[in-house]
Short mmCIF file of C-alpha atoms in Angstrom, two decimals:
data_model
loop_
_atom_site.label_atom_id
_atom_site.label_comp_id
_atom_site.label_asym_id
_atom_site.label_seq_id
_atom_site.Cartn_x
_atom_site.Cartn_y
_atom_site.Cartn_z
CA MET A 804 -3.11 39.29 9.00
CA SER A 805 0.07 41.22 9.78
CA ASN A 806 0.55 44.27 7.53
CA SER A 807 4.27 44.40 8.37
CA THR A 808 4.61 40.81 7.19
CA VAL A 809 2.98 41.61 3.84
CA LEU A 810 5.13 44.72 3.36
CA LEU A 811 8.23 42.58 3.83
CA GLY A 812 7.08 40.40 0.96
CA PHE A 813 6.00 37.42 3.06
CA PRO A 814 2.54 35.91 2.67
CA PRO A 815 0.65 36.16 5.95
CA LEU A 816 0.31 33.25 8.35
CA PRO A 817 -3.17 31.69 8.32
CA SER A 818 -5.43 31.79 11.34
CA TYR A 819 -6.16 28.55 13.17
CA HIS A 820 -8.57 27.13 15.72
CA LEU A 821 -7.41 24.46 18.15
CA THR A 822 -9.63 21.55 19.16
CA PRO A 823 -8.73 18.53 21.35
CA LEU A 824 -7.08 15.75 19.36
CA PRO A 825 -9.44 12.74 19.41
CA PRO A 826 -7.87 9.45 20.49
CA ILE A 827 -6.95 6.82 17.89
CA VAL A 828 -9.15 4.34 19.72
CA SER A 829 -12.28 6.10 20.92
CA TRP A 830 -12.41 4.37 24.32
CA ILE A 831 -8.65 4.51 25.14
CA PRO A 832 -6.84 7.83 25.61
CA ASP A 833 -3.67 8.03 23.51
CA LYS A 834 -1.54 8.34 26.65
CA PHE A 835 -2.70 4.91 27.83
CA LEU A 836 -2.55 3.38 24.37
CA THR A 837 1.10 4.45 24.28
CA LEU A 838 1.67 2.29 27.36
CA LEU A 839 -0.36 -0.70 26.15
CA LEU A 840 0.96 -1.08 22.62
CA PRO A 841 4.62 -1.90 23.52
CA ILE A 842 3.46 -4.56 26.00
CA ALA A 843 1.05 -6.06 23.46
CA ALA A 844 3.80 -6.03 20.79
CA TYR A 845 6.24 -7.70 23.22
CA TRP A 846 4.00 -10.66 23.98
CA ILE A 847 2.48 -11.07 20.49
CA LEU A 848 5.91 -11.22 18.84
CA SER A 849 7.29 -13.35 21.66
CA LEU A 850 4.43 -15.80 21.31
CA PHE A 851 5.11 -16.00 17.57
CA PHE A 852 8.75 -16.94 18.15
CA HIS A 853 7.82 -19.24 21.04
CA LEU A 854 5.46 -21.26 18.83
CA ILE A 855 8.22 -21.55 16.24
CA ASP A 856 10.61 -22.55 18.99
CA ILE A 857 8.57 -25.31 20.70
CA ASN A 858 7.47 -26.79 17.35
CA ASP A 859 11.02 -26.58 16.01
CA TYR A 860 9.99 -24.83 12.81
CA TRP A 861 12.72 -23.28 10.68
CA SER A 862 15.36 -25.27 12.56
CA ARG A 863 17.93 -24.43 9.87
CA TYR A 864 17.80 -20.78 10.98
CA ARG A 865 18.19 -21.45 14.72
CA LEU A 866 21.24 -20.03 16.44
CA HIS A 867 20.96 -22.71 19.15
CA THR A 868 19.38 -26.14 19.46
CA PRO A 869 16.47 -26.98 21.82
CA ALA A 870 18.95 -29.01 23.87
CA GLU A 871 21.02 -25.86 24.48
CA ILE A 872 17.99 -23.99 25.79
CA LEU A 873 17.34 -26.80 28.29
CA LYS A 874 20.91 -27.40 29.40
CA ARG A 875 22.76 -24.09 29.20
CA ASN A 876 20.28 -21.57 30.58
CA ARG A 877 20.30 -20.99 34.34
CA VAL A 878 16.75 -19.80 34.80
CA SER A 879 13.33 -21.35 34.14
CA ARG A 880 10.97 -19.89 31.56
CA TRP A 881 8.41 -19.26 34.34
CA ASN A 882 10.85 -17.11 36.32
CA VAL A 883 11.70 -15.22 33.14
CA VAL A 884 8.00 -14.48 32.56
CA LYS A 885 7.55 -13.26 36.17
CA ASP A 886 10.51 -10.86 35.95
CA VAL A 887 9.42 -9.51 32.58
CA ILE A 888 5.90 -8.84 33.92
CA LEU A 889 7.42 -7.03 36.92
CA GLN A 890 9.49 -4.82 34.62
CA GLN A 891 6.44 -4.05 32.50
CA VAL A 892 4.47 -3.08 35.62
CA LEU A 893 7.26 -0.66 36.59
CA GLN A 894 7.45 0.55 32.99
CA THR A 895 3.71 1.25 32.98
CA ALA A 896 3.86 3.11 36.32
CA PHE A 897 6.68 5.29 35.02
CA GLY A 898 4.78 5.87 31.80
CA ILE A 899 1.70 7.04 33.75
CA VAL A 900 3.86 9.56 35.64
CA LEU A 901 5.49 10.71 32.40
CA GLY A 902 2.08 11.01 30.76
CA MET A 903 0.84 13.24 33.57
CA MET A 904 3.66 15.65 32.75
CA GLU A 905 2.68 15.79 29.08
CA PRO A 906 0.21 18.51 28.03
CA ASP A 907 -2.99 17.53 26.25
CA GLU A 908 -2.59 17.55 22.48
CA PHE A 909 -4.69 19.60 20.07
CA GLN A 910 -5.32 19.66 16.33
CA GLY A 911 -6.00 22.45 13.88
CA LYS A 912 -2.56 24.06 13.61
CA ASP A 913 -0.96 21.96 10.88
CA ASP A 914 -1.63 24.41 8.02
CA TYR A 915 -0.23 27.21 10.15
CA ASN A 916 2.92 25.21 10.91
CA VAL A 917 3.41 24.32 7.24
CA THR A 918 3.17 28.01 6.38
CA VAL A 919 5.76 28.85 9.05
CA TRP A 920 8.15 26.44 7.32
CA ALA A 921 7.29 28.01 3.92
CA ARG A 922 8.24 31.40 5.32
CA ARG A 923 11.54 30.00 6.62
CA ILE A 924 12.24 28.68 3.12
CA ARG A 925 11.44 32.12 1.66
CA MET A 926 13.78 33.73 4.20
CA ALA A 927 16.54 31.31 3.16
CA GLU A 928 15.93 32.32 -0.48
CA LYS A 929 16.46 35.96 0.42
CA ALA A 930 20.02 35.11 1.42
CA LEU A 931 20.73 33.43 -1.93
CA PRO A 932 21.85 36.54 -3.91
CA SER A 933 24.40 37.43 -1.24
CA LEU A 934 25.72 33.89 -1.13
CA LEU A 935 26.05 33.73 -4.92
CA SER A 936 27.87 37.05 -4.96
CA ILE A 937 30.60 35.51 -2.80
CA VAL A 938 31.53 33.23 -5.69
CA GLY A 939 31.18 36.05 -8.24
CA ILE A 940 27.71 35.24 -9.59
CA ASP A 941 25.30 38.09 -10.30
CA ALA A 942 22.05 36.58 -9.02
CA TYR A 943 19.86 39.34 -10.34
CA GLY A 944 21.40 39.25 -13.81
CA LEU A 945 21.05 35.46 -13.90
CA SER A 946 17.46 35.75 -12.73
CA LYS A 947 16.63 38.26 -15.49
CA SER A 948 18.04 36.00 -18.21
CA ALA A 949 16.09 32.99 -16.92
CA ALA A 950 12.81 34.81 -16.25
CA SER A 951 11.12 34.16 -19.59
CA SER A 952 11.84 30.42 -19.68
CA TYR A 953 12.01 29.52 -16.01
CA PRO A 954 10.09 32.13 -13.98
CA ILE A 955 9.92 30.13 -10.76
CA LEU A 956 13.66 29.40 -10.84
CA ALA A 957 14.35 33.02 -11.65
CA GLY A 958 12.26 34.13 -8.66
CA ALA A 959 14.14 31.82 -6.34
CA ILE A 960 17.56 33.01 -7.61
CA ALA A 961 16.46 36.63 -7.13
CA GLY A 962 15.88 36.02 -3.43
CA GLY A 963 12.38 34.62 -3.44
CA SER A 964 10.83 37.35 -5.57
CA TYR A 965 7.55 36.19 -7.15
CA PRO A 966 5.58 39.43 -7.76
CA TRP A 967 3.06 37.63 -10.01
CA LEU A 968 2.14 35.11 -7.29
CA THR A 969 -0.76 36.61 -5.35
CA GLN A 970 -3.83 35.50 -3.48
CA SER A 971 -7.11 37.32 -2.83
CA VAL A 972 -8.23 37.81 0.79
CA ARG A 973 -11.11 39.64 2.36
CA LEU A 974 -10.21 42.25 4.97
CA ALA A 975 -12.18 42.84 8.16
CA SER A 976 -13.89 45.71 6.41
CA GLY A 977 -15.22 43.27 3.81
CA GLN A 978 -13.04 44.65 1.02
CA LYS A 979 -11.01 42.20 -1.11
CA THR A 980 -7.31 42.77 -1.65
CA LEU A 981 -4.37 40.97 -3.26
CA ILE A 982 -1.44 39.83 -1.09
CA PRO A 983 1.72 37.82 -1.81
CA ALA A 984 1.45 34.03 -2.13
CA PHE A 985 3.96 31.22 -1.85
CA ALA A 986 5.30 29.37 -4.84
CA PRO A 987 3.98 25.80 -5.15
CA TRP A 988 7.45 24.36 -4.64
CA GLU A 989 7.83 26.31 -1.38
CA ILE A 990 4.61 24.83 -0.01
CA LEU A 991 5.58 21.35 -1.18
CA LEU A 992 9.01 21.58 0.45
CA ALA A 993 7.43 22.98 3.61
CA LYS A 994 5.03 20.02 3.79
CA ILE A 995 7.84 17.52 3.25
CA THR A 996 9.84 19.24 5.98
CA TYR A 997 6.97 19.41 8.46
CA TRP A 998 5.41 16.00 7.85
CA PHE A 999 8.46 13.87 7.10
CA ALA A 1000 11.90 15.51 7.63
CA ILE A 1001 11.30 16.80 11.16
CA PRO A 1002 9.73 13.55 12.44
CA ALA A 1003 12.59 11.59 10.82
CA LEU A 1004 15.11 13.79 12.62
CA GLN A 1005 13.23 13.31 15.92
CA PHE A 1006 13.22 9.53 15.52
CA SER A 1007 16.91 9.54 14.55
CA ALA A 1008 17.77 11.66 17.59
CA ALA A 1009 15.78 9.35 19.86
CA MET A 1010 17.50 6.24 18.46
CA LEU A 1011 20.91 7.87 18.83
CA PHE A 1012 20.11 8.76 22.43
CA VAL A 1013 18.90 5.25 23.29
CA ASP A 1014 21.92 3.61 21.66
CA THR A 1015 24.29 5.92 23.52
CA TRP A 1016 22.47 5.52 26.84
CA GLN A 1017 22.31 1.75 26.64
CA TYR A 1018 25.83 1.24 25.33
CA PHE A 1019 27.59 3.06 28.16
CA LEU A 1020 25.31 1.81 30.91
CA HIS A 1021 25.44 -1.73 29.55
CA ARG A 1022 29.21 -1.62 29.22
CA ALA A 1023 29.57 -0.23 32.76
CA MET A 1024 27.56 -3.15 34.10
CA HIS A 1025 30.10 -5.53 32.57
CA MET A 1026 33.23 -3.61 33.57
CA ASN A 1027 32.21 -3.01 37.20
CA GLN A 1028 32.07 -6.29 39.08
CA TRP A 1029 29.63 -5.05 41.70
CA LEU A 1030 27.19 -3.79 39.07
CA TYR A 1031 27.50 -7.05 37.15
CA ARG A 1032 27.01 -9.34 40.15
CA THR A 1033 24.23 -7.23 41.69
CA PHE A 1034 22.23 -6.42 38.61
CA HIS A 1035 23.30 -7.49 35.12
CA SER A 1036 24.29 -11.11 35.83
CA ARG A 1037 20.56 -11.94 36.01
CA HIS A 1038 20.10 -11.19 32.31
CA HIS A 1039 23.08 -13.40 31.48
CA ARG A 1040 21.51 -16.44 33.06
CA LEU A 1041 20.16 -16.77 29.55
CA TYR A 1042 23.20 -18.06 27.65
CA VAL A 1043 20.71 -19.03 24.97
CA PRO A 1044 18.42 -16.00 24.45
CA TYR A 1045 14.83 -16.40 23.36
CA ALA A 1046 12.21 -13.81 22.45
CA PHE A 1047 10.27 -13.36 25.68
CA GLY A 1048 13.53 -13.20 27.65
CA ALA A 1049 14.44 -9.89 25.98
CA LEU A 1050 13.37 -7.87 29.04
CA TYR A 1051 14.46 -10.45 31.62
CA ASN A 1052 16.49 -8.14 33.89
CA HIS A 1053 16.95 -7.12 37.48
CA PRO A 1054 14.15 -4.58 38.14
CA VAL A 1055 16.70 -1.80 38.80
CA GLU A 1056 18.58 -2.52 35.62
CA GLY A 1057 15.37 -2.86 33.63
CA PHE A 1058 14.21 0.54 34.81
CA LEU A 1059 17.53 2.32 34.20
CA LEU A 1060 18.49 0.67 30.93
CA ASP A 1061 15.17 0.40 29.12
CA THR A 1062 12.37 2.35 30.77
CA LEU A 1063 14.30 5.48 31.79
CA GLY A 1064 16.45 5.45 28.66
CA THR A 1065 13.56 5.42 26.21
CA GLY A 1066 11.58 7.90 28.37
CA LEU A 1067 14.44 10.37 28.26
CA ALA A 1068 14.88 9.81 24.52
CA PHE A 1069 11.20 10.67 24.02
CA LYS A 1070 11.63 13.96 25.95
CA VAL A 1071 14.98 14.92 24.36
CA ALA A 1072 13.64 14.36 20.85
CA GLY A 1073 10.57 16.52 21.60
CA MET A 1074 8.17 13.84 20.38
CA THR A 1075 4.40 14.04 20.50
CA ILE A 1076 2.48 11.33 22.29
CA ARG A 1077 1.67 9.59 19.03
CA GLN A 1078 5.26 9.72 17.93
CA GLY A 1079 6.20 8.20 21.27
CA MET A 1080 3.62 5.50 20.68
CA TRP A 1081 5.46 4.45 17.51
CA PHE A 1082 8.91 4.87 19.02
CA PHE A 1083 8.26 2.81 22.16
CA THR A 1084 6.52 0.06 20.20
CA CYS A 1085 9.20 -0.13 17.52
CA SER A 1086 11.95 -0.18 20.15
CA THR A 1087 10.22 -3.06 21.91
CA ILE A 1088 9.81 -5.04 18.70
CA LYS A 1089 13.50 -4.50 17.86
CA THR A 1090 14.57 -5.67 21.33
CA VAL A 1091 12.47 -8.83 21.10
CA ASP A 1092 13.80 -9.53 17.62
CA ASP A 1093 17.40 -9.14 18.82
CA HIS A 1094 16.80 -11.90 21.39
CA CYS A 1095 14.67 -14.20 19.22
CA GLY A 1096 17.39 -16.81 18.69
CA TYR A 1097 16.86 -17.01 14.92
CA SER A 1098 18.75 -15.66 11.95
CA LEU A 1099 15.87 -15.29 9.51
CA PRO A 1100 16.86 -14.19 6.00
CA TRP A 1101 13.43 -12.58 5.39
CA ASP A 1102 13.32 -10.65 8.68
CA PRO A 1103 13.82 -6.98 7.70
CA LEU A 1104 14.85 -5.98 11.22
CA GLN A 1105 17.84 -8.28 10.97
CA HIS A 1106 19.07 -6.58 7.81
CA LEU A 1107 18.34 -2.88 8.38
CA THR A 1108 21.37 -2.67 10.66
CA SER A 1109 24.13 -5.08 11.66
CA ASN A 1110 22.79 -5.09 15.22
CA ASN A 1111 20.59 -8.18 15.06
CA ALA A 1112 19.96 -11.50 16.78
CA GLY A 1113 23.24 -13.00 15.59
CA TYR A 1114 25.22 -9.95 16.69
CA HIS A 1115 23.68 -9.80 20.16
CA ASP A 1116 23.81 -13.56 20.65
CA ILE A 1117 27.62 -13.40 20.61
CA HIS A 1118 27.41 -11.10 23.63
CA HIS A 1119 25.43 -13.77 25.53
CA GLN A 1120 28.15 -16.38 25.10
CA SER A 1121 30.88 -16.76 27.72
CA TRP A 1122 33.54 -16.14 25.08
CA GLY A 1123 31.92 -12.97 23.73
CA ILE A 1124 30.49 -11.45 26.89
CA LYS A 1125 32.94 -8.50 26.92
CA THR A 1126 32.08 -7.54 23.34
CA ASN A 1127 29.08 -6.39 21.28
CA PHE A 1128 27.59 -4.12 23.95
CA SER A 1129 25.61 -2.02 21.45
CA GLN A 1130 21.82 -2.26 21.52
CA PRO A 1131 19.16 -2.02 20.25
CA PHE A 1132 19.54 -0.19 16.94
CA PHE A 1133 23.07 0.33 15.62
CA THR A 1134 26.65 -0.83 16.36
CA PHE A 1135 28.60 2.38 15.89
CA TRP A 1136 29.68 2.65 19.54
CA ASP A 1137 31.18 -0.85 19.43
CA GLN A 1138 32.93 0.09 16.20
CA LEU A 1139 34.25 3.40 17.50
CA LEU A 1140 35.43 2.12 20.88
CA GLY A 1141 36.80 -1.24 19.79
CA THR A 1142 34.36 -3.51 21.61
CA VAL A 1143 32.95 -5.29 18.55
CA TRP A 1144 33.68 -9.04 18.44
CA SER A 1145 37.04 -9.51 16.72
CA GLY A 1146 37.67 -13.20 17.34
CA GLY A 1147 36.90 -14.28 13.82
CA ASP A 1148 34.43 -16.90 12.65
CA THR A 1149 32.19 -18.20 15.46
CA SER A 1150 30.73 -21.28 13.77
CA ALA A 1151 33.18 -23.70 15.45
CA ARG A 1152 32.37 -22.28 18.89
CA TYR A 1153 28.63 -22.60 18.28
CA GLU A 1154 29.02 -26.15 16.99
CA LYS A 1155 31.01 -27.17 20.07
CA ALA A 1156 28.31 -25.80 22.38
CA LYS A 1157 25.63 -27.68 20.44
CA LYS A 1158 27.50 -31.00 20.73
CA MET A 1159 28.18 -30.58 24.45
CA SER A 1160 24.53 -29.83 25.15
CA GLN A 1161 23.41 -32.79 23.08
CA LYS A 1162 25.63 -35.13 25.12
CA LYS A 1163 23.96 -33.95 28.32
CA THR A 1164 20.44 -34.80 27.15
#
């Protein structure tokens, strides 16, 4: 316990004892599970859409007909599978290297960290009287008038002054003493901040980074002819995207666009290994869903943002290839930089492609 902390009116920070964080699955270290889950999610979700595809279930929601898959694509399914597996091997190798750079994670400090946030909230309260005085409000007078009916509110207005809130602790000498305590609302807000708000900000920052990284690199690969011919044209052999073709790329492009981009997002956002586990897996699921070839009204991923299978499919068509570069989460870069599809309704174009493919069968 810090005496100077108590004298300043802050409750002391609790002590903590760190122990190694046990893995989620006892026989797989979290670092390796983080590498395995995105690959498992990729093939499980791809298999789901593939079974729908080959059995022609939900045909009313298809963006393309089976005939289009056969006649318009310029690569076999087997070659797509081989290239995806190669990218996932490279992805795993990079993940192992990244994991070696990550420190081992420990548990036992959560209560301490929550208390740190409670102290930050108390510090913010101490600035409240000065801020209110700027607009001519006497914080201390207001606090005094509210004290009998709303003591907690009065304490907050007075700069975090809760003299009646105390806790009993035992000193090293064995003697008990009373020290300041936090208000319940301060602890609650600190827990919400630590357990929910900060992780949400980290995930948002990571998604923003990935969207920015992929938009500009993806756009560059379309605007530069050498980059397009050498690397990105491989992905566009799929005029009719399907789920397990989501990561069908040139190995160099796959590493730069997907593997390196999400790895950097993980580092920039300051994520833990378990947060990265969720982020990498969710990013993979979103990418597969964007290439699934179906506009499913009950698919939540196709409604959370406007960047969905229908949006990305336009980019795979010869008439929309220089638009809709955004992936995988949001479309704000297309909106801001004028690269969103602006050619109007696309139903006639899709219908024409369906009829032409049907004639060739």
